[in-house]
Structures are given as C-alpha cells and as structure tokens.
Short mmCIF file of C-alpha atoms in Angstrom, two decimals:
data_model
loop_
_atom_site.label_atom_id
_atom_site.label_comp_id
_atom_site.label_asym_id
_atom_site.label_seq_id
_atom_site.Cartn_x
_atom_site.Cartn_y
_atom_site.Cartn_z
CA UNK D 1 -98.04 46.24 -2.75
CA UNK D 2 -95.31 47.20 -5.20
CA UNK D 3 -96.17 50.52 -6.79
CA UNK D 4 -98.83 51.57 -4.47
CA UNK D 5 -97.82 55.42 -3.90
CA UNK D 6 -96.73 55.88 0.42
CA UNK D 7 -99.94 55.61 2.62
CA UNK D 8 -101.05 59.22 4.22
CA UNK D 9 -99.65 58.49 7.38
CA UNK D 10 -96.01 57.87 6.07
CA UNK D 11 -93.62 60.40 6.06
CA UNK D 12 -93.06 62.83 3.56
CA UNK D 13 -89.44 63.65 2.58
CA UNK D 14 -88.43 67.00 0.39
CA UNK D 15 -84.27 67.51 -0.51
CA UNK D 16 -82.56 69.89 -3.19
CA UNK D 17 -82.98 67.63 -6.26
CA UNK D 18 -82.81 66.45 -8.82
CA UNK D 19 -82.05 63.12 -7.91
CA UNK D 20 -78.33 62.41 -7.62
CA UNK D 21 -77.05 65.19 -5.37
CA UNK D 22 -75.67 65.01 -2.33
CA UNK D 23 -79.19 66.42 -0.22
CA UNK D 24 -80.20 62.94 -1.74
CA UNK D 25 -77.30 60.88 -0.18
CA UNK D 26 -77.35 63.12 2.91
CA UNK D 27 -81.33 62.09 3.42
CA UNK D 28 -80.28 58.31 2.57
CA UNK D 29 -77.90 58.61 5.61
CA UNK D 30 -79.88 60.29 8.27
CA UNK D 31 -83.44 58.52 7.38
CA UNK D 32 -83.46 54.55 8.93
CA UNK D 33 -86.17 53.87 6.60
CA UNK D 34 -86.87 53.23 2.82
CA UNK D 35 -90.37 54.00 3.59
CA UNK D 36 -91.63 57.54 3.15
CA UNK D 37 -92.21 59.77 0.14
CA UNK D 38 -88.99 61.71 -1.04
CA UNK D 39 -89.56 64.53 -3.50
CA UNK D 40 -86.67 66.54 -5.02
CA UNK D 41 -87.16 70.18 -5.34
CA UNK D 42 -85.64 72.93 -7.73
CA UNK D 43 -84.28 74.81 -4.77
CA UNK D 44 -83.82 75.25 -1.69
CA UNK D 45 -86.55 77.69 -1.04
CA UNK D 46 -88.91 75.18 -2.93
CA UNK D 47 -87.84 72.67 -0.09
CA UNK D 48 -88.57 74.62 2.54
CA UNK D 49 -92.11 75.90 1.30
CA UNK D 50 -92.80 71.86 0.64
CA UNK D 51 -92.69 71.75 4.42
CA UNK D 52 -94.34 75.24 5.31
CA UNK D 53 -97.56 74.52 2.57
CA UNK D 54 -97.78 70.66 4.49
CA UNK D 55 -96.78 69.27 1.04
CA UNK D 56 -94.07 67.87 2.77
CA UNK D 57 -93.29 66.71 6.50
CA UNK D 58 -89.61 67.14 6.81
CA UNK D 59 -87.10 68.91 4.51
CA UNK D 60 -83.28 68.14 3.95
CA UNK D 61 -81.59 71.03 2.86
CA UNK D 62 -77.66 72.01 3.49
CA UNK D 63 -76.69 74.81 5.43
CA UNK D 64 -72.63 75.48 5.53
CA UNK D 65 -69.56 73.31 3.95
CA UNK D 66 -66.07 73.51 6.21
CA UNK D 67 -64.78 75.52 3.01
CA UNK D 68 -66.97 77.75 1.25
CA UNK D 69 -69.22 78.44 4.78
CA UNK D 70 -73.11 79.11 4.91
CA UNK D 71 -75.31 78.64 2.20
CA UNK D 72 -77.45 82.00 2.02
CA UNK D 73 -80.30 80.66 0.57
CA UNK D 74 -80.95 78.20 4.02
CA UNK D 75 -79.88 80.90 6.17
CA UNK D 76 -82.25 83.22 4.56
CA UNK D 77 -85.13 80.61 4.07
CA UNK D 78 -85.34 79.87 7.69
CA UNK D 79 -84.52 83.20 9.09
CA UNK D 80 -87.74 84.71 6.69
CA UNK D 81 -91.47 83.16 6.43
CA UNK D 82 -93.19 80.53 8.71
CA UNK D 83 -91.21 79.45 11.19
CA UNK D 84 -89.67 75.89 10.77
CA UNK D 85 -87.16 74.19 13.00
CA UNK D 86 -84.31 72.30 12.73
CA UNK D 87 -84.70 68.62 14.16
CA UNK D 88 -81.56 67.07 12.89
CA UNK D 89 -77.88 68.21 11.39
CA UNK D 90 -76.39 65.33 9.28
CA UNK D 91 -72.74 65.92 7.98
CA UNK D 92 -71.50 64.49 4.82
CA UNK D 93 -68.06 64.18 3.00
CA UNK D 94 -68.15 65.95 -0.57
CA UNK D 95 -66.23 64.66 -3.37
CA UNK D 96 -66.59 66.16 -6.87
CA UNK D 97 -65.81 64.71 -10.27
CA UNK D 98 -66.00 66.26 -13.83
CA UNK D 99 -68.62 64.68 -15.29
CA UNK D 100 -68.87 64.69 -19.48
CA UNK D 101 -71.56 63.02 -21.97
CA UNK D 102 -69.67 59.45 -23.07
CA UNK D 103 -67.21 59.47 -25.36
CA UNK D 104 -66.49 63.56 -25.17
CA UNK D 105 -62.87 64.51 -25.41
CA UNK D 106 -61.44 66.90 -22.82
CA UNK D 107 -60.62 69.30 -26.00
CA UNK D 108 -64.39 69.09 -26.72
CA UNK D 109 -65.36 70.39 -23.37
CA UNK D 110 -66.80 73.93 -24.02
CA UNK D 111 -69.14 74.82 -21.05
CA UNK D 112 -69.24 73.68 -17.72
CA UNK D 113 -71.63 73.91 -14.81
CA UNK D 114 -72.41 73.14 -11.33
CA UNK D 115 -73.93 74.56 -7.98
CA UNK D 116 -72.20 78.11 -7.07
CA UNK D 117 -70.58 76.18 -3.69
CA UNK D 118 -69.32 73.17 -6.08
CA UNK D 119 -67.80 75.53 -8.45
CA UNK D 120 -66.34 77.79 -5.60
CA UNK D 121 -64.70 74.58 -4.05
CA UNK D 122 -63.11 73.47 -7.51
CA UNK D 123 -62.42 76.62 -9.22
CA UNK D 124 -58.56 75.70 -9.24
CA UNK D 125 -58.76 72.26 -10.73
CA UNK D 126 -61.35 73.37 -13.39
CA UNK D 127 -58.93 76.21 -14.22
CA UNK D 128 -55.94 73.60 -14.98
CA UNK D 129 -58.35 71.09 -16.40
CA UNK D 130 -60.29 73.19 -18.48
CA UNK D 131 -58.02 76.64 -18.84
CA UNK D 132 -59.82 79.70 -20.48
CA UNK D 133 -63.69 78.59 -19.87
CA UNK D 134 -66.21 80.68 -17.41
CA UNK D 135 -68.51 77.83 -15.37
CA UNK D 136 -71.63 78.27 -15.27
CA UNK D 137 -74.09 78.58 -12.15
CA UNK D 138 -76.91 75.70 -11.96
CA UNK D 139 -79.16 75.04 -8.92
CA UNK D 140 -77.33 71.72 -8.30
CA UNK D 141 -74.59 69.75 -8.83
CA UNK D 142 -77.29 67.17 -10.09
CA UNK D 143 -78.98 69.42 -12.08
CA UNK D 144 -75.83 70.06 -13.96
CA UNK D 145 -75.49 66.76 -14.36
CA UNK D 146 -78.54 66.35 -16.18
CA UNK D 147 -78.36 69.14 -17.76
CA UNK D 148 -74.51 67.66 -19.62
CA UNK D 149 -76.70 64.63 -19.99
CA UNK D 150 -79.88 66.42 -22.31
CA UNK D 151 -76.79 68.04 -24.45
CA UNK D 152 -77.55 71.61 -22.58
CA UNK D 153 -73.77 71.81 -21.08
CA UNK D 154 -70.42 70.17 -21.65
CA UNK D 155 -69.50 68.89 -18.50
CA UNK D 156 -70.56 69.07 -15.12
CA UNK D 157 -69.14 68.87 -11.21
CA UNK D 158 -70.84 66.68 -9.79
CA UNK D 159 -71.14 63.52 -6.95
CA UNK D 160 -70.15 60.24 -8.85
CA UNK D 161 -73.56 58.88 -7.91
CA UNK D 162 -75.16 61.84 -10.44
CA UNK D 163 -72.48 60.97 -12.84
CA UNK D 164 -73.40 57.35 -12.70
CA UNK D 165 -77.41 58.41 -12.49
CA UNK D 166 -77.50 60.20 -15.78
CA UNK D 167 -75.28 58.20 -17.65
CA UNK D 168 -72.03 59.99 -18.08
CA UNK D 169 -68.33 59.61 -18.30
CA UNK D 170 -65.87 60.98 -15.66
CA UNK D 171 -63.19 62.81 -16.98
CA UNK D 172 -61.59 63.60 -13.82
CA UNK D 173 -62.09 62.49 -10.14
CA UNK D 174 -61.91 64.10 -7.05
CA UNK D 175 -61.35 67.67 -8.74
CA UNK D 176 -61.94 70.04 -5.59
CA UNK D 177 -59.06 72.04 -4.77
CA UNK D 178 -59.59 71.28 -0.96
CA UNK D 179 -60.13 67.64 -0.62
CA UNK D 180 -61.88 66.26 2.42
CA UNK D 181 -64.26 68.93 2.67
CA UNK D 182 -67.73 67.92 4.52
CA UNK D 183 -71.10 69.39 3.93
CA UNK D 184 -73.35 69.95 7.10
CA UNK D 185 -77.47 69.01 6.30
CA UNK D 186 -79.91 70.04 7.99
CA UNK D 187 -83.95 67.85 8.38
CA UNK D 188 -86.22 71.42 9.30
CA UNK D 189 -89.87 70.55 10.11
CA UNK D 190 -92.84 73.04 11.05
CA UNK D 191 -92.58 73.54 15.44
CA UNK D 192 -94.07 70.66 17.30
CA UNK D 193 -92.72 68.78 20.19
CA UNK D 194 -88.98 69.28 20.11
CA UNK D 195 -86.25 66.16 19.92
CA UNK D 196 -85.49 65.33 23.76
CA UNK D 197 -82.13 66.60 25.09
CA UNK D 198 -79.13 64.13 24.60
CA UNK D 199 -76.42 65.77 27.11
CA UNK D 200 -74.82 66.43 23.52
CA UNK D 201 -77.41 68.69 21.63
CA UNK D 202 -77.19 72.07 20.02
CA UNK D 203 -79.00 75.24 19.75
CA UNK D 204 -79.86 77.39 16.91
CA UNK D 205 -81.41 80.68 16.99
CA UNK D 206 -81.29 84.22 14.72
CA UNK D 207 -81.18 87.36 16.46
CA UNK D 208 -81.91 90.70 14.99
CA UNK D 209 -80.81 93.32 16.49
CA UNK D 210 -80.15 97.49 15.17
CA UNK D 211 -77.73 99.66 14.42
CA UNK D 212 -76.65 100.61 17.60
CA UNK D 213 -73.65 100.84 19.92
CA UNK D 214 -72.89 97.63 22.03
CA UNK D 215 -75.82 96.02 20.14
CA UNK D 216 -73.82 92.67 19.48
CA UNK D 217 -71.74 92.67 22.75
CA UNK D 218 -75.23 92.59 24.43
CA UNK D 219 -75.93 89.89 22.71
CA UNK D 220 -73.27 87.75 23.69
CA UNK D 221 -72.91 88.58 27.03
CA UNK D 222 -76.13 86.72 27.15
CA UNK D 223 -74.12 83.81 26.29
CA UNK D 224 -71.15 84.68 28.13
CA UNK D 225 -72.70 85.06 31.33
CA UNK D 226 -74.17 81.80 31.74
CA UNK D 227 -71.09 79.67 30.52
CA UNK D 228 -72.64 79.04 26.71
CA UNK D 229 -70.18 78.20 24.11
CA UNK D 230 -70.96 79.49 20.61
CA UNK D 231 -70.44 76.86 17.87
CA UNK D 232 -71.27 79.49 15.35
CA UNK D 233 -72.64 83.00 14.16
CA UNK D 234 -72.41 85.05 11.46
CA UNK D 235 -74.30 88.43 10.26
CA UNK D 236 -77.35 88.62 7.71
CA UNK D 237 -78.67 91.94 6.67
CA UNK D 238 -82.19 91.79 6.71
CA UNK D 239 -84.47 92.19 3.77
CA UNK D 240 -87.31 94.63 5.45
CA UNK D 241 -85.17 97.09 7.87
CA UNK D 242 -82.07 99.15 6.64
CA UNK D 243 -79.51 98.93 9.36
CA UNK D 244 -81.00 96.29 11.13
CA UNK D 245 -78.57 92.66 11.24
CA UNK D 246 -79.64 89.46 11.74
CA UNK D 247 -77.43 87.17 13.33
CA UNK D 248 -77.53 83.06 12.73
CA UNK D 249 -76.19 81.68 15.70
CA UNK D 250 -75.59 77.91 16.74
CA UNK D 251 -74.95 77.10 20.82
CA UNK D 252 -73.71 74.27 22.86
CA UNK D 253 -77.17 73.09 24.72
CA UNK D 254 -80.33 72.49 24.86
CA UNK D 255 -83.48 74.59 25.35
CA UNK D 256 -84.71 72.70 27.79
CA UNK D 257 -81.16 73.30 29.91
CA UNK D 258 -82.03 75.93 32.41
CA UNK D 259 -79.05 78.23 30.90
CA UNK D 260 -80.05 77.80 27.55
CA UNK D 261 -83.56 78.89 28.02
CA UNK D 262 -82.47 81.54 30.13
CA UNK D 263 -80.20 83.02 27.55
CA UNK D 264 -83.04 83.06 24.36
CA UNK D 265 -85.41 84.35 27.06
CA UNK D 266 -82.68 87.36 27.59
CA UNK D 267 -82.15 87.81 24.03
CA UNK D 268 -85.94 88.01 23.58
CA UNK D 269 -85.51 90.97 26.34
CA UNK D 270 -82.48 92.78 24.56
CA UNK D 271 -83.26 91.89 20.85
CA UNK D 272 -85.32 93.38 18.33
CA UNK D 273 -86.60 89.97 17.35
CA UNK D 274 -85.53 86.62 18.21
CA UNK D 275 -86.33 83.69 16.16
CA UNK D 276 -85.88 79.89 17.81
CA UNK D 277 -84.25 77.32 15.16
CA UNK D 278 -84.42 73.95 17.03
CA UNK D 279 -82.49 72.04 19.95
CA UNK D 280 -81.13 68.75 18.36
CA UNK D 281 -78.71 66.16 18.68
CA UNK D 282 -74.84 67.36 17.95
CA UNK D 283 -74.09 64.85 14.88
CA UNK D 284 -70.36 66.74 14.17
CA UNK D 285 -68.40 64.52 16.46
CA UNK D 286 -67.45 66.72 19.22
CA UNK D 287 -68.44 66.96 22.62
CA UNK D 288 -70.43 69.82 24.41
CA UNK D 289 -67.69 71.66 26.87
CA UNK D 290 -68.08 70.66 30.01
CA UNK D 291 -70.99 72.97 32.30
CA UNK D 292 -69.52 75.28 34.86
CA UNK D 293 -70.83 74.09 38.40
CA UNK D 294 -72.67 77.73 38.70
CA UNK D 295 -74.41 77.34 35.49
CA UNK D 296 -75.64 73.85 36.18
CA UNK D 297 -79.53 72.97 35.87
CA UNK D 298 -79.52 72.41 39.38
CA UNK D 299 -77.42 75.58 40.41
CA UNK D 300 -80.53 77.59 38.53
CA UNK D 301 -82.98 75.51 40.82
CA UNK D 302 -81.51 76.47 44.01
CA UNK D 303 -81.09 80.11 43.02
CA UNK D 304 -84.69 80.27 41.91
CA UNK D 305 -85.42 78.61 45.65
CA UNK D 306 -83.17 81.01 47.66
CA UNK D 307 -84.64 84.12 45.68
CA UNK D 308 -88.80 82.75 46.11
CA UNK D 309 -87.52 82.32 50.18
CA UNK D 310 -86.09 86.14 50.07
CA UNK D 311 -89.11 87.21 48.05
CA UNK D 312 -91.65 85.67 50.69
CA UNK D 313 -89.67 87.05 53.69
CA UNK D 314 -88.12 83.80 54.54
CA UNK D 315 -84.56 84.54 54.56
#
C-alpha cells in the first residue's frame, strides 16, 4: 500500500547523500527496481558501516573519476574493517553547475562549496567566475547544495538534479574545467556467493606488502606470469605499520578463472596480507584482452593432470 515502509525481505540501499548527488543517480542507473529502501549517508565511511552493521544490504559509493583519480576515503574504507566486496562498478558522466539561492547576483556570491573532487575538477572556472574567493570543502556536492539552500553558503557545485532538488538558480552550467569527465561507482556488499563470471569481469584485490627490495616486482610478476592484465593499482600507506604499502589493484578476470585464482593464491604466498575485493562484471566498455593459449582454464587443467600422473609415477 502507498506509504507502507519496504517489507524486511526487500533490499536495502545506502549511497553518499544527501539526496541529489550523483551516488543517488549512479544507484538510479545500476538498480532495475524502484523497490528497496535507499538511505543517504553523511559519508562515505557512514555508507560502508550501513552495510558492515546489516543496517544496510548493499552500498553505492564512488571510487575514482578519469580526472581527479581515487577517492581515498573508498579506498581506505574497504581496504580497513570488515571485509566487504565489490559486486558491481557503475560509471557515470559528471557535469557540474554553479548553483546560487534564487535571485542572487553573481557580485553577491561570497562563499562557495562543494565535495573536495568537485572543487578539484572546477577550480579553473570558479577562479574566472568567481575571482578572489577560497571554496570551501563539504561532504557532497549535494550537501553543498543544501547547505546554499538553508542560507549557510553562497553558491554551490553541484549536479543540476541537486540544483533543481533544493530549489536554486544556476548561475553557470557545465563549469568543470575538463568536460566529459565520468565517475566510476561502486555497489560493495558483505562476502557471500560471488556474481558468476561473464567472460568480461574484473578483479579487485589490495595487497600489502613491506619495505623491502623487489617487494612490488614480486608482486606483479604474479600477474605477469600468468598473462593478467592490470586495469589499475596504486599505493596506500597503511594506517597500523610504518613502512608497510598497501596496494589497490584492479585485474582483467575472474576468480573463478584458473589464472586468476592462481595469482591471489600466490600473492597470499608472497604478501604480507592480501585482501579479496570482488570479481564482477566489467561495466567500462572495454573488452578483457584476449587469454594466452598457455594461460587458458583448460591449459591449467591439463598441467594439473600431467603433474598428478608424474607425482603418482605414471609418466
């Protein structure tokens, strides 16, 4: 019936909030359903402890954009605590606009605010549009939205659906200083059964590893070896251990591909710690390389074969 809160058994949905960012329009686009609960949170790190506390079944946070990169706090969220894993990567086009309360001037604009990335991606624009003013850091672009709407800031960058959300004026469109740039989401659940493999899937792992010679071309070679292209990885330092890195690492593959578990089960060997992200569907429009014939599933088979027959004084 209309108004009856979401039974128990549908799903529970938590995003960066407040309502009107883009973690809202990126959920819209990789959920089928309008059924479901969908909480915003403060933060990203209040997204992911929705999931980890069971508050919440699924969580819809971003974790790089194509021009300011990774966004620490998701990198550091799912490298620390309970483990959650990724189940689906959603990419999303963002487009900013300068967003002021209705009928404010451009010479009235005295403060401005927005997410760190947002304000990163347009500091070139604002600097033209608004010349001499420092922005200021908010937890979203939605948030500073609202908070131009409750009289708190000026103006805001923002997604035109915020603008349009809170009631305000846009005194500029598309102000980033890159346009075209995309955002790539991220749904992260707590383990269970893992998303089949598609032919087309990714990996993502973090590997932590110490300060020591050839650490990081161990780590690779892992990869190397058994013909696995690296999408990405980049370098953490961890929060517990002095000298120790982590590295955040995406792969072409599955887990269930022989190669692919043969490589994390390697890096579980060589590493210091090894923490498994999730094997999911590519969503970025590209296709997997092609699999060298010796690194094939059914090349692994037949090795594994030939080496039980040696073992057992066959051959």
């Amino acid at each position: 019936m209309p108004g009856m809160p979401p039974s128990p058994s549908s799903p529970r949905f938590a995003y960066l909030g407040p309502e009107g960012t883009f973690a809202e329009a990126a959920l819209s686009r990789a959920i089928a359903t309008a059924g479901g609960r969908r909480d915003p949170q403060p933060s990203v790190a209040a997204a992911l402890a929705a999931v980890r506390s069971g508050d919440a079944d699924t969580a819809l946070v971003p974790l790089e954009n194509s021009v300011e990169g990774s966004v620490p706090a998701t990198m550091d969220g799912l490298a620390d605590g309970d483990p959650l894993v990724i189940t689906r990567e959603v990419y999303l086009d963002v487009a900013f606009v300068l967003a002021v309360r209705p009928g404010t001037a451009p010479a009235a604009v005295r403060s401005v605010a927005s997410h760190p990335h947002a304000l990163a991606q347009t500091s070139g624009r604002l600097a033209e549009l608004l010349p001499g003013l420092s922005p200021l850091p908010s937890a979203s672009t939605a948030a500073a939205a609202a908070a131009v709407a409750a009289g708190e800031v000026d103006a805001a960058v923002c997604a035109a659906i915020a603008a349009e959300r809170y009631g305000l004026d846009t005194l500029a469109d598309d102000v980033a200083d890159h346009p075209g740039a995309v955002t790539r989401f991220v749904l992260v659940s707590r383990p269970g059964p893992l998303p089949a493999p598609t032919g087309n899937d990714k990996t993502s792992l973090v590997a932590i590893v110490g300060d020591r010679t050839g650490a990081l071309l161990e780590l690779l070679r892992e990869f190397a070896v058994r013909g696995i292209s690296l999408t990405r990885i980049e370098s953490r330092p961890t929060r517990e251990r002095h000298w120790f890195y982590s590295f955040s690492m995406d792969c072409e593959g599955h887990v269930a591909d022989s190669r692919v578990g043969e490589a994390l089960a390697a890096l579980h060997r060589v590493c210091d710690d090894v923490r498994f992200l999730g094997s999911y569907a590519r969503a970025d429009g590209r296709e997997n390389r092609a699999v060298p014939p010796e690194s094939s599933d059914d090349a692994f088979v037949e090795a594994g074969q030939w080496l039980a027959g040696v073992r057992a004084g066959e051959i």
